[in-house]
Short mmCIF file of C-alpha atoms in Angstrom, two decimals:
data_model
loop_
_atom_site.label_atom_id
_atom_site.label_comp_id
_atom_site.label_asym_id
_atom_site.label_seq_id
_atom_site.Cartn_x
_atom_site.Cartn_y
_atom_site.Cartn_z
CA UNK A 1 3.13 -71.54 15.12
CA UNK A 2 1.37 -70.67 12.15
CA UNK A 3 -1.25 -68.80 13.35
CA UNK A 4 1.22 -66.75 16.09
CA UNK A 5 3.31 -65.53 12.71
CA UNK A 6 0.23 -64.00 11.16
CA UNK A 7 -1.08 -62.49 14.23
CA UNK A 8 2.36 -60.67 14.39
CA UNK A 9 2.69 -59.87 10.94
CA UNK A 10 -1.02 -58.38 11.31
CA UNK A 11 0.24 -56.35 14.10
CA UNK A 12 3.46 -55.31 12.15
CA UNK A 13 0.88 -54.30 9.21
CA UNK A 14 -1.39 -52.00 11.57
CA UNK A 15 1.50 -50.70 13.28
CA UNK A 16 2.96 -49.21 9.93
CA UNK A 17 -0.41 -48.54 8.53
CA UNK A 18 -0.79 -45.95 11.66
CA UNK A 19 2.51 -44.44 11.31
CA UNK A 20 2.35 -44.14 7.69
CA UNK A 21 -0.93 -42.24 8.27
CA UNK A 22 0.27 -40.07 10.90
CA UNK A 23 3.09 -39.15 8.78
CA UNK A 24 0.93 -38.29 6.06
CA UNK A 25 -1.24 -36.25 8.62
CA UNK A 26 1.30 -34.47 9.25
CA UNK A 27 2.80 -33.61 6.34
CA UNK A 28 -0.67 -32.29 5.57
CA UNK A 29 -0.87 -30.12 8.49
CA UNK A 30 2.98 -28.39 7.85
CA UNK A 31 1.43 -27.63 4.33
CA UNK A 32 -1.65 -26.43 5.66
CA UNK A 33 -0.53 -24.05 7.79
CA UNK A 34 2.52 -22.44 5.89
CA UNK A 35 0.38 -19.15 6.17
CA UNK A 36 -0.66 -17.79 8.87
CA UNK A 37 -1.56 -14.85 11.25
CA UNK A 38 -0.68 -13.88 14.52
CA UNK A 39 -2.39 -11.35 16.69
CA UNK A 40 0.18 -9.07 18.32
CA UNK A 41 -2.74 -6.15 19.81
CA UNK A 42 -5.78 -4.85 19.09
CA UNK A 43 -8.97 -6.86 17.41
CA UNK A 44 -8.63 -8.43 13.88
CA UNK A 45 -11.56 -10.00 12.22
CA UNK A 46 -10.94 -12.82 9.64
CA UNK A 47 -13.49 -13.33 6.82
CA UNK A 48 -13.67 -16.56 4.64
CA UNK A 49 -16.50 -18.13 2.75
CA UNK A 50 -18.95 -14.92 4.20
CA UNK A 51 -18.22 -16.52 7.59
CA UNK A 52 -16.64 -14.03 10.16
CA UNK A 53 -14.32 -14.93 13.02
CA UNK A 54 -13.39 -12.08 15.70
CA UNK A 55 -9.62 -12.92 16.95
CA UNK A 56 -8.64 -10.56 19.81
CA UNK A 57 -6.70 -13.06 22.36
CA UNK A 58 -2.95 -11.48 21.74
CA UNK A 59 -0.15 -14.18 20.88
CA UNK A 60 -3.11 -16.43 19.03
CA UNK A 61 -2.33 -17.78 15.48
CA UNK A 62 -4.98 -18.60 12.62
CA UNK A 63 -4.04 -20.43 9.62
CA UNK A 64 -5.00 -18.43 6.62
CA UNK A 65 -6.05 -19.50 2.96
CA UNK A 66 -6.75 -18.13 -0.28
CA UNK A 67 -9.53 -15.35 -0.96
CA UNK A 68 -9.78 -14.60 3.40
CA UNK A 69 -10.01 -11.18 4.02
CA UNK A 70 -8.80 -9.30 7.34
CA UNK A 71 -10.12 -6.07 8.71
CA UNK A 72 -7.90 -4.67 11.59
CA UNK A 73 -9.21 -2.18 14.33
CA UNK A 74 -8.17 0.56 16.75
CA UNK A 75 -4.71 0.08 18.11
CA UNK A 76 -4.33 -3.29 16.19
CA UNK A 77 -0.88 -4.92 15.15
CA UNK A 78 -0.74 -8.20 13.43
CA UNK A 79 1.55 -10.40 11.34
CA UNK A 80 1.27 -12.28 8.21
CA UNK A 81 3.38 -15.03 7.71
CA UNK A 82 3.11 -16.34 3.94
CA UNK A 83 4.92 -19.58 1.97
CA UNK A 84 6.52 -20.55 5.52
CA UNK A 85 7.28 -17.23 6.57
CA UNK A 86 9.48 -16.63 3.41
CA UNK A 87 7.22 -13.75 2.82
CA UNK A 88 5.84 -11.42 5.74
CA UNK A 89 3.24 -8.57 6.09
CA UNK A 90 3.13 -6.46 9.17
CA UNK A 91 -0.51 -5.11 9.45
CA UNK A 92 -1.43 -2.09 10.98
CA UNK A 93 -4.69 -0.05 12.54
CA UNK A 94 -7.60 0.39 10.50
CA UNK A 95 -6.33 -1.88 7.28
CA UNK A 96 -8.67 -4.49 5.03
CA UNK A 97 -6.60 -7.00 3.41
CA UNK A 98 -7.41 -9.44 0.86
CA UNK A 99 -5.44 -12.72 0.10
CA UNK A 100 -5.80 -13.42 -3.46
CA UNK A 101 -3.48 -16.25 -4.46
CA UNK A 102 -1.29 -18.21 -2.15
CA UNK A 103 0.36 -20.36 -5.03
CA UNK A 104 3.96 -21.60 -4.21
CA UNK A 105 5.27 -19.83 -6.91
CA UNK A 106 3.86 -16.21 -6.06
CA UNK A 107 1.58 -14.33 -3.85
CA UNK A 108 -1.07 -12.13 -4.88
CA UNK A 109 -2.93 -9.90 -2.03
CA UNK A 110 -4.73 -6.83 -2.36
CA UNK A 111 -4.69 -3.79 0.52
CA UNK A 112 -7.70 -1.92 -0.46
CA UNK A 113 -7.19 0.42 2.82
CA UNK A 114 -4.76 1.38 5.87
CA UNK A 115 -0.97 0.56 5.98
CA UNK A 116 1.27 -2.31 5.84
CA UNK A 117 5.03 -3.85 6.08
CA UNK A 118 6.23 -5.78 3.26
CA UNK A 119 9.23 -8.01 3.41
CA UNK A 120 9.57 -10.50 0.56
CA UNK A 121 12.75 -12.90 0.07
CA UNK A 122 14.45 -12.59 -3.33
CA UNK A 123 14.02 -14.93 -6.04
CA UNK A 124 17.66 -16.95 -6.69
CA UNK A 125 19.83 -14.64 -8.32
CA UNK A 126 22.73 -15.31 -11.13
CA UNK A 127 25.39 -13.32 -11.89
CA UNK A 128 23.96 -11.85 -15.18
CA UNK A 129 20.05 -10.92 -12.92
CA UNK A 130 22.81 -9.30 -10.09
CA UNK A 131 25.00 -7.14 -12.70
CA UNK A 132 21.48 -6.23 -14.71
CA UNK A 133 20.34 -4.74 -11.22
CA UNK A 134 23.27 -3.29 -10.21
CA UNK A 135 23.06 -1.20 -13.12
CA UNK A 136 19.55 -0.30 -12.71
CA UNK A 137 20.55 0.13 -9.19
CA UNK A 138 23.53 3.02 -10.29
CA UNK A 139 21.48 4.56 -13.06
CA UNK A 140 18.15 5.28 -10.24
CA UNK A 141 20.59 6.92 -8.27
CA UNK A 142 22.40 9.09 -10.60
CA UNK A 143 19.15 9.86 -12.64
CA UNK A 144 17.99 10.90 -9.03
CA UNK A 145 20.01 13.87 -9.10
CA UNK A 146 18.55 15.38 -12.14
CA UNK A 147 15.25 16.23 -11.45
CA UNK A 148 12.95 16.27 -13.86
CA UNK A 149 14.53 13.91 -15.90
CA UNK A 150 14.04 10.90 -13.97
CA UNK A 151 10.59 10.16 -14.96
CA UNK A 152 11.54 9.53 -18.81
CA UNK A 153 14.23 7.93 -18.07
CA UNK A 154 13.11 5.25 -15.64
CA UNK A 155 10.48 4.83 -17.34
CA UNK A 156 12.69 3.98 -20.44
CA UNK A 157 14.90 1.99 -17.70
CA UNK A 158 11.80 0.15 -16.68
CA UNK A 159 10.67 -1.37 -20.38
CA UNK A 160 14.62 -2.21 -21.46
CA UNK A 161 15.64 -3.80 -18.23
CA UNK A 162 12.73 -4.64 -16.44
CA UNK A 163 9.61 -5.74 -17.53
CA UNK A 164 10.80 -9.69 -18.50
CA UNK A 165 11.66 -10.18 -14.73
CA UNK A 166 9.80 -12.60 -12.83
CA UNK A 167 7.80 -10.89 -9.69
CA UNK A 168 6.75 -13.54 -6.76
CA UNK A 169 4.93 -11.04 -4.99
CA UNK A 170 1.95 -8.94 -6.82
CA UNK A 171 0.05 -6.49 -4.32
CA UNK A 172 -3.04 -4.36 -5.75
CA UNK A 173 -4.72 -0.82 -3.76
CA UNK A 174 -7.44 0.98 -5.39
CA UNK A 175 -5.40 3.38 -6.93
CA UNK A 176 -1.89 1.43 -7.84
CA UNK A 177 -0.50 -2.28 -8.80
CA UNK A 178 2.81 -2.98 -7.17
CA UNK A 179 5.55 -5.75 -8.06
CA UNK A 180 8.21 -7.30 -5.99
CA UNK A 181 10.88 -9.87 -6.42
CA UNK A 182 12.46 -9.66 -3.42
CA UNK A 183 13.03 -6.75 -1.03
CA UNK A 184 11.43 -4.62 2.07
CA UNK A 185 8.99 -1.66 1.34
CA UNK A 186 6.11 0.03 3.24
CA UNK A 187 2.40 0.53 1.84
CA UNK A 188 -0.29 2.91 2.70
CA UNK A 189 -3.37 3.33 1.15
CA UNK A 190 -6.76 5.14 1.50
CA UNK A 191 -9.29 6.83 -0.80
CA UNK A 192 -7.82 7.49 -4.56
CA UNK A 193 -4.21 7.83 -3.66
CA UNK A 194 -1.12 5.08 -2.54
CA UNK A 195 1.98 5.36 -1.09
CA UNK A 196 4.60 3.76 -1.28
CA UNK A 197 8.56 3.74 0.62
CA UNK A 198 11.56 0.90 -0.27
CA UNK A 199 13.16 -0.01 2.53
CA UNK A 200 15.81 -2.23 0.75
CA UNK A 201 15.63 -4.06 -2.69
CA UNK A 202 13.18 -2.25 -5.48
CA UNK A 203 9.56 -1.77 -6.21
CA UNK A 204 8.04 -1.21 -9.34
CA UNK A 205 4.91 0.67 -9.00
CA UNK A 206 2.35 1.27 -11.44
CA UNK A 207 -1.59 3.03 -12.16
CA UNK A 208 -4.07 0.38 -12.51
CA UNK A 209 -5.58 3.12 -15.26
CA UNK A 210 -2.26 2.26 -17.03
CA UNK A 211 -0.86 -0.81 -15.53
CA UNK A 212 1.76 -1.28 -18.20
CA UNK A 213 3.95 2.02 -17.96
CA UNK A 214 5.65 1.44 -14.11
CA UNK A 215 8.80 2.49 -12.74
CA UNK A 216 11.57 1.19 -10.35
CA UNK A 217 11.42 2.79 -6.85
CA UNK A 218 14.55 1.88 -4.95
CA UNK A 219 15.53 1.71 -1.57
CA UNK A 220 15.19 5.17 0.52
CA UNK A 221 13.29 6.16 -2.14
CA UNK A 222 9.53 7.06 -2.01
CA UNK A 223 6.76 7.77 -4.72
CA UNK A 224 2.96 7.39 -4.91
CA UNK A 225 -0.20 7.26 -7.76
CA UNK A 226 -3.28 9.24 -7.16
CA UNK A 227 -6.29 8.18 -9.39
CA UNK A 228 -6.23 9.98 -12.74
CA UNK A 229 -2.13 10.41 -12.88
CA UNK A 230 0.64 8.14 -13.23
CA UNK A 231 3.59 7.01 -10.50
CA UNK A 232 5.29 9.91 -9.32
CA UNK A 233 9.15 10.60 -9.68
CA UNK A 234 10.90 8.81 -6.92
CA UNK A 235 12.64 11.14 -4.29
CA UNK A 236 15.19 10.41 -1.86
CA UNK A 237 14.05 10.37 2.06
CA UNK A 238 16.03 11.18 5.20
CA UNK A 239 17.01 8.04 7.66
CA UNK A 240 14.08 10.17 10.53
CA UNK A 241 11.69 10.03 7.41
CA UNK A 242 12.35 6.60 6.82
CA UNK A 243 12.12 5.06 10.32
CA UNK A 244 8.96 7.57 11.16
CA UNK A 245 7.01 6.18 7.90
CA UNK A 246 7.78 2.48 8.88
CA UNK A 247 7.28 2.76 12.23
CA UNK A 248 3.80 4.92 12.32
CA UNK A 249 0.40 3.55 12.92
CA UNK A 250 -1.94 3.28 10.25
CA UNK A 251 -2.12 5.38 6.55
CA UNK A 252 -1.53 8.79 7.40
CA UNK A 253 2.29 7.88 7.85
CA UNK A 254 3.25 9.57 5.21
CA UNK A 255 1.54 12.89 5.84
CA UNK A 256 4.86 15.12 5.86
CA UNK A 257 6.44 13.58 2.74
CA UNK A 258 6.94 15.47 -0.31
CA UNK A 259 7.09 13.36 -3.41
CA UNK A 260 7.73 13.80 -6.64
CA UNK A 261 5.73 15.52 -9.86
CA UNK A 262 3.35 12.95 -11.43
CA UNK A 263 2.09 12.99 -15.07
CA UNK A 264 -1.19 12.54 -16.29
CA UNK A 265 -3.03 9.01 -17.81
CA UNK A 266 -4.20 10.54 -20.71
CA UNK A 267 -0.34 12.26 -20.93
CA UNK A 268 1.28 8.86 -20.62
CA UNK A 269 -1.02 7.41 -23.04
CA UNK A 270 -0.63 9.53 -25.43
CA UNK A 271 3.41 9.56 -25.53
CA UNK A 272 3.57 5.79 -25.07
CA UNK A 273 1.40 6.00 -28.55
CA UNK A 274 4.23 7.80 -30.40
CA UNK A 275 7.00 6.34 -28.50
CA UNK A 276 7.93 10.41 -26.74
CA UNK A 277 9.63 9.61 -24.03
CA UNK A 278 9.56 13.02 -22.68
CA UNK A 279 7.16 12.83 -19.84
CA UNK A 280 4.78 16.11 -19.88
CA UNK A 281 4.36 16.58 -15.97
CA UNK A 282 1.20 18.31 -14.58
CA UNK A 283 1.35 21.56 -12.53
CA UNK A 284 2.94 22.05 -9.39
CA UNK A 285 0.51 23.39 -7.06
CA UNK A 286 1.50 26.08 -5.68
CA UNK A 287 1.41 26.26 -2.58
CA UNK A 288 1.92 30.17 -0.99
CA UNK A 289 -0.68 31.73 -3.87
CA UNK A 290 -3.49 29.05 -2.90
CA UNK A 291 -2.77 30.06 0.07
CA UNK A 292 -2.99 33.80 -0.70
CA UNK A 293 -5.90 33.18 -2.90
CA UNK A 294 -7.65 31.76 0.35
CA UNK A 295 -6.85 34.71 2.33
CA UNK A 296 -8.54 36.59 -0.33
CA UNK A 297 -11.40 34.70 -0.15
CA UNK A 298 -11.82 35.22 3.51
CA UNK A 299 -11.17 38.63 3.59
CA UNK A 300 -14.21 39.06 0.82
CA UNK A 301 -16.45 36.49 3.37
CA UNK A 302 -15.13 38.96 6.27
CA UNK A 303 -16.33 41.23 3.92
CA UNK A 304 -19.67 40.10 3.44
CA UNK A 305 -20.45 39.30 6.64
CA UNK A 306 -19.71 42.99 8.30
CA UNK A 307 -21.88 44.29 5.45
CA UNK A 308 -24.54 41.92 6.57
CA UNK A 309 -23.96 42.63 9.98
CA UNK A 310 -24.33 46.51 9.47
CA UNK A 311 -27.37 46.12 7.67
CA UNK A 312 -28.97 44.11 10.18
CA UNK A 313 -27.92 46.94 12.80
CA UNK A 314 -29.55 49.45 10.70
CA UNK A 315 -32.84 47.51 9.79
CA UNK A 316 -32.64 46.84 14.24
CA UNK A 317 -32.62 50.51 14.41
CA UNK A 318 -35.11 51.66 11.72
CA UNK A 319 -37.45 49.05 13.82
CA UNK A 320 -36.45 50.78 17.17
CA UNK A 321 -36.81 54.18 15.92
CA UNK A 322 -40.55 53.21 14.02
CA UNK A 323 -41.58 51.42 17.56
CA UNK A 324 -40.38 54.76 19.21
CA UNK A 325 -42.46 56.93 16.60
CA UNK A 326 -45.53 54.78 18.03
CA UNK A 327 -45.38 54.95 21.14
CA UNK A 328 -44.93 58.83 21.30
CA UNK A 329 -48.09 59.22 19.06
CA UNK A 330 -50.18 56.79 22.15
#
């Protein structure tokens, strides 16, 4: 009787042993893969540990970790789906992306090149965070109307209202450092310049030359940094604008789009040194006279190159007639 008692309470044992193990299993698995990737077209390949993986099978998931890197190709769309698809990156054609830090409390990725589709949930708000933004909110879109203006004064905005908050999502291009707490904004990227469009929410944007003078963009609102020159001031887009820039393929999406006048580094650095707060913006280009200068410049090459032409037509003839003067004489 005994020994019938401990041969069940030995099977009791194993029996919990195994489910207490495949519990634990699987709570390891959910927190394994609470980022991931899924192919929706195209080719991506997924770097980690100077391995390589080619995923091209559409509808496949990968788990991701910290420090993998993705390269997209032709015709490619893929998804990101980070901290259990709180946080989510749509990837487009020709884009390398780097995942940096996948910490609960924040992510950190870097798009060196191409274009991508942020959406980020917000951080709990209270009442006082709400009102503060509300009024940041107001003041962006009144400031909006006044031109040149805006840059001083966001930029003023930005350092009294601002800079203590609490970002949960950090993304770094060559050319610009951008923070987000919670909201819905498009990226593109490629050589020395970024671009950047909110969708909902706000951005702050900043030069990595100068990472501590950034400025709010808000929603419908777009700006960029080119190396060399700070954030530019945030204009308004049209509703077309807006959907064409999210929806396009890859980092010329924001080819049409006029921004903003930017100000120089060294400009910044120098008023955030005696506290100015009146940004000194660099030159609009103008447009019509470098295009007038380049029709000048043509018309000289035009120029240059009927001279040339003539005098080849004359040497051609001098050679003709001296041939001619030779022949005569045999």
């Amino acid at each position: 009787m005994l020994k019938h008692k401990v041969i069940i309470f030995k099977k009791v044992y194993k029996t919990l042993a195994l489910l207490f193990l495949g519990l634990f299993y699987l709570g390891t698995t959910v927190i394994a893969v609470q980022d991931s990737l899924e192919l929706h077209s195209g080719t991506v390949k997924l770097i980690r540990d100077g391995k390589s993986q080619i995923i091209n099978n559409a509808g496949e998931t990968f788990a991701l970790q910290a420090n993998d890197r993705l390269q997209t190709g032709k015709k490619t769309k893929i998804t990101l789906y980070l901290k259990n698809r709180d946080n989510t990156v749509k990837l487009f054609s020709n884009s390398f992306f780097k995942l940096d830090d996948l910490a609960a409390e924040e992510n950190s990725v870097a798009l060196l090149t191409g274009k991508g589709n942020f959406n980020v949930k917000p951080l709990p708000k209270t009442s006082n965070t709400e009102n503060a933004e509300a009024e940041n909110s107001k003041k962006g879109k009144k400031l909006n109307k006044f031109g040149v203006k805006l840059g001083a004064k966001l930029a003023k905005l930005k350092k009294s209202k601002l800079r203590g908050k609490k970002k949960r999502f950090n993304i770094r291009t060559v050319s610009a450092i951008l923070g987000v707490r919670g909201t819905e904004f498009v990226v593109a990227t490629g050589g020395d310049t970024t671009n950047l469009l909110a969708l909902s929410g706000e951005v702050t944007l900043a030069s990595p030359e100068i990472p501590d003078y950034e400025i709010p963009v808000l929603a419908n609102e777009v700006s960029n940094v080119r190396e060399g020159s700070g954030p530019s001031i945030p204009v308004a887009v049209s509703p077309e604008e807006r959907d064409k820039i999210a929806k396009a393929d890859g980092k010329d999406s924001f080819q049409e789009v006029q921004f903003g006048e930017s100000e120089s580094i060294s400009s910044i650095r120098s008023r955030m040194k005696s506290d100015d707060e009146t940004p000194n913006y660099e030159e609009e280009e103008n447009k019509e006279g470098d295009l007038l200068e380049q029709m000048d410049r043509l018309d000289e090459l035009e120029n240059i190159l009927d001279n040339a032409e003539n005098a080849i037509d004359a040497a051609k003839s001098r050679l003709f007639i001296l041939s001619m003067t030779f022949t005569n004489r045999d």
